[in-house]
PDB file of N, CA and C in Angstrom:
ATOM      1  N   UNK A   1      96.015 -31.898 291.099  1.00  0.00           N
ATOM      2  CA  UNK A   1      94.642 -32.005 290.673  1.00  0.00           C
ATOM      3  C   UNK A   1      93.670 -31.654 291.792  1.00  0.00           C
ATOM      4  N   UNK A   2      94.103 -31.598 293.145  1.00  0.00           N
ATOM      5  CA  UNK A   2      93.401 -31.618 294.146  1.00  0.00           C
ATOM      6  C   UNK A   2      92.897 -29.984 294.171  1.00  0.00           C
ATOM      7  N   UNK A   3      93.844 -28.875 293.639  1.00  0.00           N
ATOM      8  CA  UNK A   3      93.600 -27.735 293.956  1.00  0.00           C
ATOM      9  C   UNK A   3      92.254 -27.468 292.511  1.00  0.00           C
ATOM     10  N   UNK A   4      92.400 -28.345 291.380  1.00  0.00           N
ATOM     11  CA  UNK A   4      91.151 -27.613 290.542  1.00  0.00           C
ATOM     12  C   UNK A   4      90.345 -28.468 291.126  1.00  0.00           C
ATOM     13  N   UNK A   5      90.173 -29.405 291.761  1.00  0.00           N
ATOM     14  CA  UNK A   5      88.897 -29.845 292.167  1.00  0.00           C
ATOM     15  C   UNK A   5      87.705 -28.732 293.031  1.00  0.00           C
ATOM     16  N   UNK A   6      88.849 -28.308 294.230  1.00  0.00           N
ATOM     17  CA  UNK A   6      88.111 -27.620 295.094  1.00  0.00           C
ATOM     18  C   UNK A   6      88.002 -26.345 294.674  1.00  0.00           C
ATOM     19  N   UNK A   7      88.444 -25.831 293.321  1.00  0.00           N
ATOM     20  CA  UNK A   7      88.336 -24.364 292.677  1.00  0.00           C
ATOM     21  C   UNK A   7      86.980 -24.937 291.978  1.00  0.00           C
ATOM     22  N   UNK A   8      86.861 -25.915 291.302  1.00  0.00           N
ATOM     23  CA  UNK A   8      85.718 -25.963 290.513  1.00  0.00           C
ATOM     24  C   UNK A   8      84.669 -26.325 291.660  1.00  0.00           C
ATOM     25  N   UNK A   9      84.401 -26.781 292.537  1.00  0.00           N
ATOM     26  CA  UNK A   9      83.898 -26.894 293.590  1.00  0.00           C
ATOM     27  C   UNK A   9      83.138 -25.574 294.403  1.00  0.00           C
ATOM     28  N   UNK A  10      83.898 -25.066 294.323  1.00  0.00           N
ATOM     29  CA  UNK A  10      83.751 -23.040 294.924  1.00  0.00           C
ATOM     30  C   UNK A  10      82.880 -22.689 293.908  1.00  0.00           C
ATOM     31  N   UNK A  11      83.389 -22.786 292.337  1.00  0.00           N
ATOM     32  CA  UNK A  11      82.685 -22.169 291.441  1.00  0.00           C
ATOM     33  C   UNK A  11      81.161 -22.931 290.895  1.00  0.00           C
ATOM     34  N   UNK A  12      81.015 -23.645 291.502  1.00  0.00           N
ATOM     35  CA  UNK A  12      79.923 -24.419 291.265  1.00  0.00           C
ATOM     36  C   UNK A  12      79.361 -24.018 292.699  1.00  0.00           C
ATOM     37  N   UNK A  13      79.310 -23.858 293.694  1.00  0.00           N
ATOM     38  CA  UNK A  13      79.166 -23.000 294.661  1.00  0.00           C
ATOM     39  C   UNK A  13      78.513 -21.470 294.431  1.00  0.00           C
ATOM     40  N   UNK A  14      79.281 -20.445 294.034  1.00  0.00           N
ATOM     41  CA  UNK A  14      79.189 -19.369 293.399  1.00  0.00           C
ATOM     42  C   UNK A  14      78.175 -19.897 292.332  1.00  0.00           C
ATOM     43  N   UNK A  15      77.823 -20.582 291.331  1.00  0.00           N
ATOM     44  CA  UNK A  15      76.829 -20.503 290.622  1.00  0.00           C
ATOM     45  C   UNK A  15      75.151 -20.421 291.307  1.00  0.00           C
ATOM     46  N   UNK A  16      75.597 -21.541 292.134  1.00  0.00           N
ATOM     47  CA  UNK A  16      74.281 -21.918 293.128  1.00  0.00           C
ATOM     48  C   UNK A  16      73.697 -20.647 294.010  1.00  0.00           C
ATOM     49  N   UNK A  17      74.530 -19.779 293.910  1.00  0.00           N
ATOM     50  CA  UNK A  17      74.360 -18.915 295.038  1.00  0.00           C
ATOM     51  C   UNK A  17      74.036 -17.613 294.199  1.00  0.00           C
ATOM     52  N   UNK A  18      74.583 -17.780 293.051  1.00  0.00           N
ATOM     53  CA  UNK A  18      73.884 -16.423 292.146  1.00  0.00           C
ATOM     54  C   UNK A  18      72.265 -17.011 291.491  1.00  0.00           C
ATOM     55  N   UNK A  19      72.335 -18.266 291.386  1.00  0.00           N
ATOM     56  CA  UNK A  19      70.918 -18.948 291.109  1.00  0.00           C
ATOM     57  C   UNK A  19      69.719 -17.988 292.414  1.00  0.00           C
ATOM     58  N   UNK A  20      70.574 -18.449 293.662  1.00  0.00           N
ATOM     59  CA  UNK A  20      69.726 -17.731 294.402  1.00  0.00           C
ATOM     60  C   UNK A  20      69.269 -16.572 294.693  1.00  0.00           C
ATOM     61  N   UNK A  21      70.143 -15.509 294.213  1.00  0.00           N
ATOM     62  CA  UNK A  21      70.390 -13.966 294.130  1.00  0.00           C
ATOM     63  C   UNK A  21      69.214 -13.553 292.970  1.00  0.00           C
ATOM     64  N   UNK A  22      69.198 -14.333 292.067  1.00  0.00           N
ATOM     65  CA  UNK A  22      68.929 -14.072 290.675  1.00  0.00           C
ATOM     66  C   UNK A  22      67.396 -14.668 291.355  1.00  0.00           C
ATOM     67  N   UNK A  23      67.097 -15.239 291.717  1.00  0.00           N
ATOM     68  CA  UNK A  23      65.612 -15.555 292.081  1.00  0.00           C
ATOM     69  C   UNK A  23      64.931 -14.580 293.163  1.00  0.00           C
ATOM     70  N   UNK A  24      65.926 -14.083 294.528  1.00  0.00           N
ATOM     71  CA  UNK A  24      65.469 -13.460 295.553  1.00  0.00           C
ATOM     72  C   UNK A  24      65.002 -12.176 294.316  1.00  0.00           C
ATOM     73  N   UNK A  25      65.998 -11.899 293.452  1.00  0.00           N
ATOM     74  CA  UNK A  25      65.586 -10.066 292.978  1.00  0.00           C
ATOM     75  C   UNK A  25      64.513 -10.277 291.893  1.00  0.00           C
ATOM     76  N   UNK A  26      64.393 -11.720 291.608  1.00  0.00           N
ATOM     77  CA  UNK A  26      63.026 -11.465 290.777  1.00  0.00           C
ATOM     78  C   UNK A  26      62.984 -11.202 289.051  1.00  0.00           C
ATOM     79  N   UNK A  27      64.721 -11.557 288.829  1.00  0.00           N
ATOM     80  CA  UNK A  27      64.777 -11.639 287.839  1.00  0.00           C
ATOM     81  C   UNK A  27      64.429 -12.860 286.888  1.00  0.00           C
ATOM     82  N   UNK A  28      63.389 -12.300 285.690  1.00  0.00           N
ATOM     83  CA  UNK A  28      62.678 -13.108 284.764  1.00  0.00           C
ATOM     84  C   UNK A  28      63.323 -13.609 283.816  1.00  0.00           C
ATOM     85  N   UNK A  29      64.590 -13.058 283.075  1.00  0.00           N
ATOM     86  CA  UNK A  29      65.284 -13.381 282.053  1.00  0.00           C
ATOM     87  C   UNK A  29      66.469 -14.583 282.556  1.00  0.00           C
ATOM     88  N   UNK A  30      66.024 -15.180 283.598  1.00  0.00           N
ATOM     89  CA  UNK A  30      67.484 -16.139 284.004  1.00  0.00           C
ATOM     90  C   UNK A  30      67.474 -17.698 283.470  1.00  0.00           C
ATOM     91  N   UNK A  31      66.874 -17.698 282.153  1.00  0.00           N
ATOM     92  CA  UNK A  31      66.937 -19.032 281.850  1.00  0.00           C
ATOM     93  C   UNK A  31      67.903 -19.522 281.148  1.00  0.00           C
ATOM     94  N   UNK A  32      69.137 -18.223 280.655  1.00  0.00           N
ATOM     95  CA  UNK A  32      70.736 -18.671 280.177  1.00  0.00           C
ATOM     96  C   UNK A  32      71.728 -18.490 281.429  1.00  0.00           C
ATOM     97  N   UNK A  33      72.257 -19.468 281.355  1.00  0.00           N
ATOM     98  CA  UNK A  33      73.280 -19.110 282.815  1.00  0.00           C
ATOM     99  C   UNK A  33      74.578 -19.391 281.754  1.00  0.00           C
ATOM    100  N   UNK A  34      75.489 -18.285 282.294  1.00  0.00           N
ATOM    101  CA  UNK A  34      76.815 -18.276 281.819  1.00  0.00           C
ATOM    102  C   UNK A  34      78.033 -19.415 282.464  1.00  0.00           C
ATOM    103  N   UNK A  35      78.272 -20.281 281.812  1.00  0.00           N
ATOM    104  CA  UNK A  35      79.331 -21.174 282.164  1.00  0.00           C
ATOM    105  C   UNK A  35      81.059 -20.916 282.571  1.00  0.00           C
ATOM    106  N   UNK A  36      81.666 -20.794 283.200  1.00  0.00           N
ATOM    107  CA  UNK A  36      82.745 -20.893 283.104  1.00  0.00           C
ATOM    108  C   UNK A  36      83.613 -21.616 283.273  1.00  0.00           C
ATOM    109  N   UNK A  37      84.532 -22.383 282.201  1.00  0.00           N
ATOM    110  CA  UNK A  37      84.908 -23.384 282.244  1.00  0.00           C
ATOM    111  C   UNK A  37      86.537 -23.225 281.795  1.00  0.00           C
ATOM    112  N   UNK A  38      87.685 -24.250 281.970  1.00  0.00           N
ATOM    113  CA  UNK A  38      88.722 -23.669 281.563  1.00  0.00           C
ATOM    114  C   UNK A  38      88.995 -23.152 280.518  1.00  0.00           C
ATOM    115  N   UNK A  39      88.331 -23.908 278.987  1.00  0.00           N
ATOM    116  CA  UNK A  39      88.305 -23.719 278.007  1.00  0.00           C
ATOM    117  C   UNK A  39      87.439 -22.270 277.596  1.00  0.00           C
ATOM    118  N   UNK A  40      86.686 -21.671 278.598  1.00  0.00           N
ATOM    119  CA  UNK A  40      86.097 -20.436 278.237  1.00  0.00           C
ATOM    120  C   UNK A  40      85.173 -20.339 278.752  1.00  0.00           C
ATOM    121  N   UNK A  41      84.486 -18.869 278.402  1.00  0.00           N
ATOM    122  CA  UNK A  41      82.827 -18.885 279.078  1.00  0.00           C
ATOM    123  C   UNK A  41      81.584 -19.602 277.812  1.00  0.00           C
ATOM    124  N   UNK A  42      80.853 -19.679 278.056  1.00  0.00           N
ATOM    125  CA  UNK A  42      79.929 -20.491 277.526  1.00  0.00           C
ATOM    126  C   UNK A  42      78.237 -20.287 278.049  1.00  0.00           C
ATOM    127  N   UNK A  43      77.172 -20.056 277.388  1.00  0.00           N
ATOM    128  CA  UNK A  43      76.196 -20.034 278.493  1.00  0.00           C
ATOM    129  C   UNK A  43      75.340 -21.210 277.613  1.00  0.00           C
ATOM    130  N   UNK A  44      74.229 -21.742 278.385  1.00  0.00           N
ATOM    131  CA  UNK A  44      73.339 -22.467 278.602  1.00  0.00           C
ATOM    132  C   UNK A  44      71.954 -22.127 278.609  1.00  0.00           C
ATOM    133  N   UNK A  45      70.942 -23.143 277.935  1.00  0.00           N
ATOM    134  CA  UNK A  45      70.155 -22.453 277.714  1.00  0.00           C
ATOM    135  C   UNK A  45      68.821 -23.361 278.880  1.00  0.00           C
ATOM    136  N   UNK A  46      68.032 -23.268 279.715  1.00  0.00           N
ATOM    137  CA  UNK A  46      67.567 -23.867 280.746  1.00  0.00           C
ATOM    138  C   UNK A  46      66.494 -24.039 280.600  1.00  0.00           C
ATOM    139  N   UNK A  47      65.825 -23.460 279.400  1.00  0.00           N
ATOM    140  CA  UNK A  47      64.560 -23.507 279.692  1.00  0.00           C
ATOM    141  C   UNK A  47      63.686 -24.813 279.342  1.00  0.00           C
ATOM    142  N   UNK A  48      64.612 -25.540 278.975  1.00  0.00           N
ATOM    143  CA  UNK A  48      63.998 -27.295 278.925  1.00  0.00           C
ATOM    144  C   UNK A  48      64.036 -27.343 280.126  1.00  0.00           C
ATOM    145  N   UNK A  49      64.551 -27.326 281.131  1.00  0.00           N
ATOM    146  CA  UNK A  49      64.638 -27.624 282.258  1.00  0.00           C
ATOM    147  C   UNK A  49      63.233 -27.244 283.230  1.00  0.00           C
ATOM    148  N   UNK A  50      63.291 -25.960 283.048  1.00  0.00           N
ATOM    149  CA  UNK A  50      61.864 -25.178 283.289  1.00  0.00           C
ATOM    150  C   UNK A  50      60.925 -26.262 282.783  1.00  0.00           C
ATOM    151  N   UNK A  51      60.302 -26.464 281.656  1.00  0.00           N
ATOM    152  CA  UNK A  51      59.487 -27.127 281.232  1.00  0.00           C
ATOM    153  C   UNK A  51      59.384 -28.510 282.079  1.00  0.00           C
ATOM    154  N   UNK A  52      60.487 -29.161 281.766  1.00  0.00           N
ATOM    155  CA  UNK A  52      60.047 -29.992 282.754  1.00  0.00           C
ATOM    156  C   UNK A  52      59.607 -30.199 284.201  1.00  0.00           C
ATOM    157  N   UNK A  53      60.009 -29.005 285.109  1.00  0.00           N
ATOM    158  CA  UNK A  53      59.463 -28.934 286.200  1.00  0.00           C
ATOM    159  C   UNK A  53      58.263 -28.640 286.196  1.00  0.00           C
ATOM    160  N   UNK A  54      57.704 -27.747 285.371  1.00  0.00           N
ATOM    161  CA  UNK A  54      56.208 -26.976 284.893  1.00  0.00           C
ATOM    162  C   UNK A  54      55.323 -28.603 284.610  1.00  0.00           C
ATOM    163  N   UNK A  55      55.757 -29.531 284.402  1.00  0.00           N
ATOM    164  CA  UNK A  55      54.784 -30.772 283.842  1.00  0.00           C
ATOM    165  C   UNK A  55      55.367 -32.284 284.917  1.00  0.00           C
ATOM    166  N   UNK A  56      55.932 -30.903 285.888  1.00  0.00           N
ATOM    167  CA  UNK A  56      56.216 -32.224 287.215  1.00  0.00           C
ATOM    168  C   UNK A  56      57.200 -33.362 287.105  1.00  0.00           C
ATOM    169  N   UNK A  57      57.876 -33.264 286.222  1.00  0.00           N
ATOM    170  CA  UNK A  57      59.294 -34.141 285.864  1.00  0.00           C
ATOM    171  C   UNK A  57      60.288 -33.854 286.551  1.00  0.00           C
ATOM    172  N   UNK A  58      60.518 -33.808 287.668  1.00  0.00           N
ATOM    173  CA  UNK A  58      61.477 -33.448 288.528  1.00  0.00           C
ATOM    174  C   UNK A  58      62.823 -34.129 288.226  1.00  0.00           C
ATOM    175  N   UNK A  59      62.832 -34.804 288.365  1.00  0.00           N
ATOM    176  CA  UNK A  59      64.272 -36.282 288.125  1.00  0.00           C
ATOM    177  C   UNK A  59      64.602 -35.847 286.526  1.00  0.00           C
ATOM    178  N   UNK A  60      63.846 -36.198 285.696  1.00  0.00           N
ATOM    179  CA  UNK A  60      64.449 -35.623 284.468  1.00  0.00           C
ATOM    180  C   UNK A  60      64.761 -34.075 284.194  1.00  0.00           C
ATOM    181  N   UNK A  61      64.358 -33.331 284.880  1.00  0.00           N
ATOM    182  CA  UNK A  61      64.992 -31.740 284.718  1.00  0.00           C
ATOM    183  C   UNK A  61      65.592 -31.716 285.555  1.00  0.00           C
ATOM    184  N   UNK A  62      66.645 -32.732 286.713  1.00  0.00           N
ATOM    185  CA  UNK A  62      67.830 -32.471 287.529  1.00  0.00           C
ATOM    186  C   UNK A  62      68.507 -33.706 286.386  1.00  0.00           C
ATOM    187  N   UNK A  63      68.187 -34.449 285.955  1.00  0.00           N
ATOM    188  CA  UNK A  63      69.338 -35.036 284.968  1.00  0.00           C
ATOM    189  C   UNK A  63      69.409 -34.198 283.453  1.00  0.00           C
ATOM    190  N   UNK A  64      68.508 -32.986 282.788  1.00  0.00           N
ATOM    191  CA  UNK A  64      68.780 -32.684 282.072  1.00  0.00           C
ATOM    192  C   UNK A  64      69.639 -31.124 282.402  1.00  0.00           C
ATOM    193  N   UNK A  65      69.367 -30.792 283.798  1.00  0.00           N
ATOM    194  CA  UNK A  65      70.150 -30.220 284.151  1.00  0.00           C
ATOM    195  C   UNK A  65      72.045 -30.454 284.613  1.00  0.00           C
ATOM    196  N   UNK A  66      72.107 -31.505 285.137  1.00  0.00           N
ATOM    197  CA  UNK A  66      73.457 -32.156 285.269  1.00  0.00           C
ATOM    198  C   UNK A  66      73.986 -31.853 283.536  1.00  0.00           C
ATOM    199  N   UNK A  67      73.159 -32.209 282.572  1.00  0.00           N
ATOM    200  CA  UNK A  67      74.178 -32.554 281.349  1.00  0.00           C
ATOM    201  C   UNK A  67      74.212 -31.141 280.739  1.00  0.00           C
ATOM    202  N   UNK A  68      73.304 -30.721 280.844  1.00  0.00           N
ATOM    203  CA  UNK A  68      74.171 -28.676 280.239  1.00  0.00           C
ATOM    204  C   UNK A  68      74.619 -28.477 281.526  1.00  0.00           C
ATOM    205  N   UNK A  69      75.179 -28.501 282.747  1.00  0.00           N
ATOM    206  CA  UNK A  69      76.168 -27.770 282.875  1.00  0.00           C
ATOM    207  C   UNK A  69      76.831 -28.509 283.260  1.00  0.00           C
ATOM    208  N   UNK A  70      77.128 -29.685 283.587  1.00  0.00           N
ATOM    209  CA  UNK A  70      77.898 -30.652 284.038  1.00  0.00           C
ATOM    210  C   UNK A  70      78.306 -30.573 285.635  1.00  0.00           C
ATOM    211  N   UNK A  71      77.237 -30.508 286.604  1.00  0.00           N
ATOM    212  CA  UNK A  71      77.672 -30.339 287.722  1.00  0.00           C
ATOM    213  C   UNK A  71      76.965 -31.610 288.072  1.00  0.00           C
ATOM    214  N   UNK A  72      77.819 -31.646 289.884  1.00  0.00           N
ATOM    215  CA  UNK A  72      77.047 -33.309 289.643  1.00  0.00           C
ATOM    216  C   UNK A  72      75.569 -33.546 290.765  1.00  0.00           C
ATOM    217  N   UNK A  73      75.135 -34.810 291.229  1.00  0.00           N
ATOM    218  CA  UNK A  73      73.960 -34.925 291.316  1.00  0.00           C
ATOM    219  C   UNK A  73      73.355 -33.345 292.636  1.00  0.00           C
ATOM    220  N   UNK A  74      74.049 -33.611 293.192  1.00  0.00           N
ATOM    221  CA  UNK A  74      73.766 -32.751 294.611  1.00  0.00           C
ATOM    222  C   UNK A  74      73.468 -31.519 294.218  1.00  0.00           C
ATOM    223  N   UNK A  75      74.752 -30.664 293.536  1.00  0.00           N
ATOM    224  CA  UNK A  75      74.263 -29.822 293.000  1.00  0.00           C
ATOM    225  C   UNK A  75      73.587 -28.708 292.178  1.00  0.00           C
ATOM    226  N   UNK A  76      73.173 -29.938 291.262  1.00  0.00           N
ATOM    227  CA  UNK A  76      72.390 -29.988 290.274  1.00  0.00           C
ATOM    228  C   UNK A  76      70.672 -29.773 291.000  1.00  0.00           C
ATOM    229  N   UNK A  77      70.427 -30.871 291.809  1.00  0.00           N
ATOM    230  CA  UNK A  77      69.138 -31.049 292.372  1.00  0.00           C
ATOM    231  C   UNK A  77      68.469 -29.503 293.108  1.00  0.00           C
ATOM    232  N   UNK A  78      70.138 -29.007 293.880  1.00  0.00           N
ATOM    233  CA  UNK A  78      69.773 -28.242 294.718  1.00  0.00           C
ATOM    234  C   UNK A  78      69.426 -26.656 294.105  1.00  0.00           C
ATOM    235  N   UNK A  79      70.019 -26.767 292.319  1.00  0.00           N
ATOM    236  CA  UNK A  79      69.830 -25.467 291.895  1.00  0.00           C
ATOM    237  C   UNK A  79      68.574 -25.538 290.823  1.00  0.00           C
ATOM    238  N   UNK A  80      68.035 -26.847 290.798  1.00  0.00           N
ATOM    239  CA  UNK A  80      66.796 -26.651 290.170  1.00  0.00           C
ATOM    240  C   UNK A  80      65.475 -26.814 291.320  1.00  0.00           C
ATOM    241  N   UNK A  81      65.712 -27.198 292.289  1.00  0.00           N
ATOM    242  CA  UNK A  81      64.710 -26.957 293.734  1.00  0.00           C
ATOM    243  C   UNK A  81      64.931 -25.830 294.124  1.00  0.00           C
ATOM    244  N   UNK A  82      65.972 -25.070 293.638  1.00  0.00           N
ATOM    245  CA  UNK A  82      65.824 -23.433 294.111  1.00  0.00           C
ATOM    246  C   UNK A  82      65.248 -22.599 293.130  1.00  0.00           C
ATOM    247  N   UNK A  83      65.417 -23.019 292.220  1.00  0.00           N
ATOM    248  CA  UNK A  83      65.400 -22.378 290.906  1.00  0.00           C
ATOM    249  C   UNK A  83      64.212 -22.279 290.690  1.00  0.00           C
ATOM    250  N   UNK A  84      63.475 -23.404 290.334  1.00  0.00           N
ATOM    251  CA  UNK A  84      62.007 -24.109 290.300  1.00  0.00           C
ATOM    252  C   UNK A  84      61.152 -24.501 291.149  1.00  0.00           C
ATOM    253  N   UNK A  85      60.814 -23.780 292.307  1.00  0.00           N
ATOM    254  CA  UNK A  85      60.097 -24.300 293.420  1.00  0.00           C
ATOM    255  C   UNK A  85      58.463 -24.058 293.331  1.00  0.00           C
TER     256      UNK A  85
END
């Protein structure tokens, strides 16, 4: 179990880091992010999340972020403070 931890770990990694890619180039359409999970790909739709940062709800758009994609607090926080700054 130790080896999918630190694979899902990487890939939650790799998400955070295309979050950032996807913001440096200025792309507007990034409010579905594609999931990949064992059971398949999957995408997500973020733009509740958006909203809530737009009306200053910070804490609730990193906990409504944790529950569509299921990552946990740290890096959840850190891809909607990048995301949404």
């Amino acid at each position: 179990m130790f080896g999918d931890r630190n694979l899902e770990r990487r890939i939650d990694l790799l998400n955070y880091k295309l979050d950032l890619i996807i913001k440096h180039l200025g792309i507007q359409d990034a409010d579905a992010v594609v999931l990949n999970k064992s059971s398949g790909s999957y995408s997500v739709d973020l733009t509740e999340v958006g909203e809530l940062m737009a009306q200053g709800k910070k804490i609730q758009a990193i906990k409504r972020y944790r529950e569509l994609t299921g990552l946990g607090l740290k890096d959840a926080k850190d891809a909607v403070e990048t995301r949404w700054r």
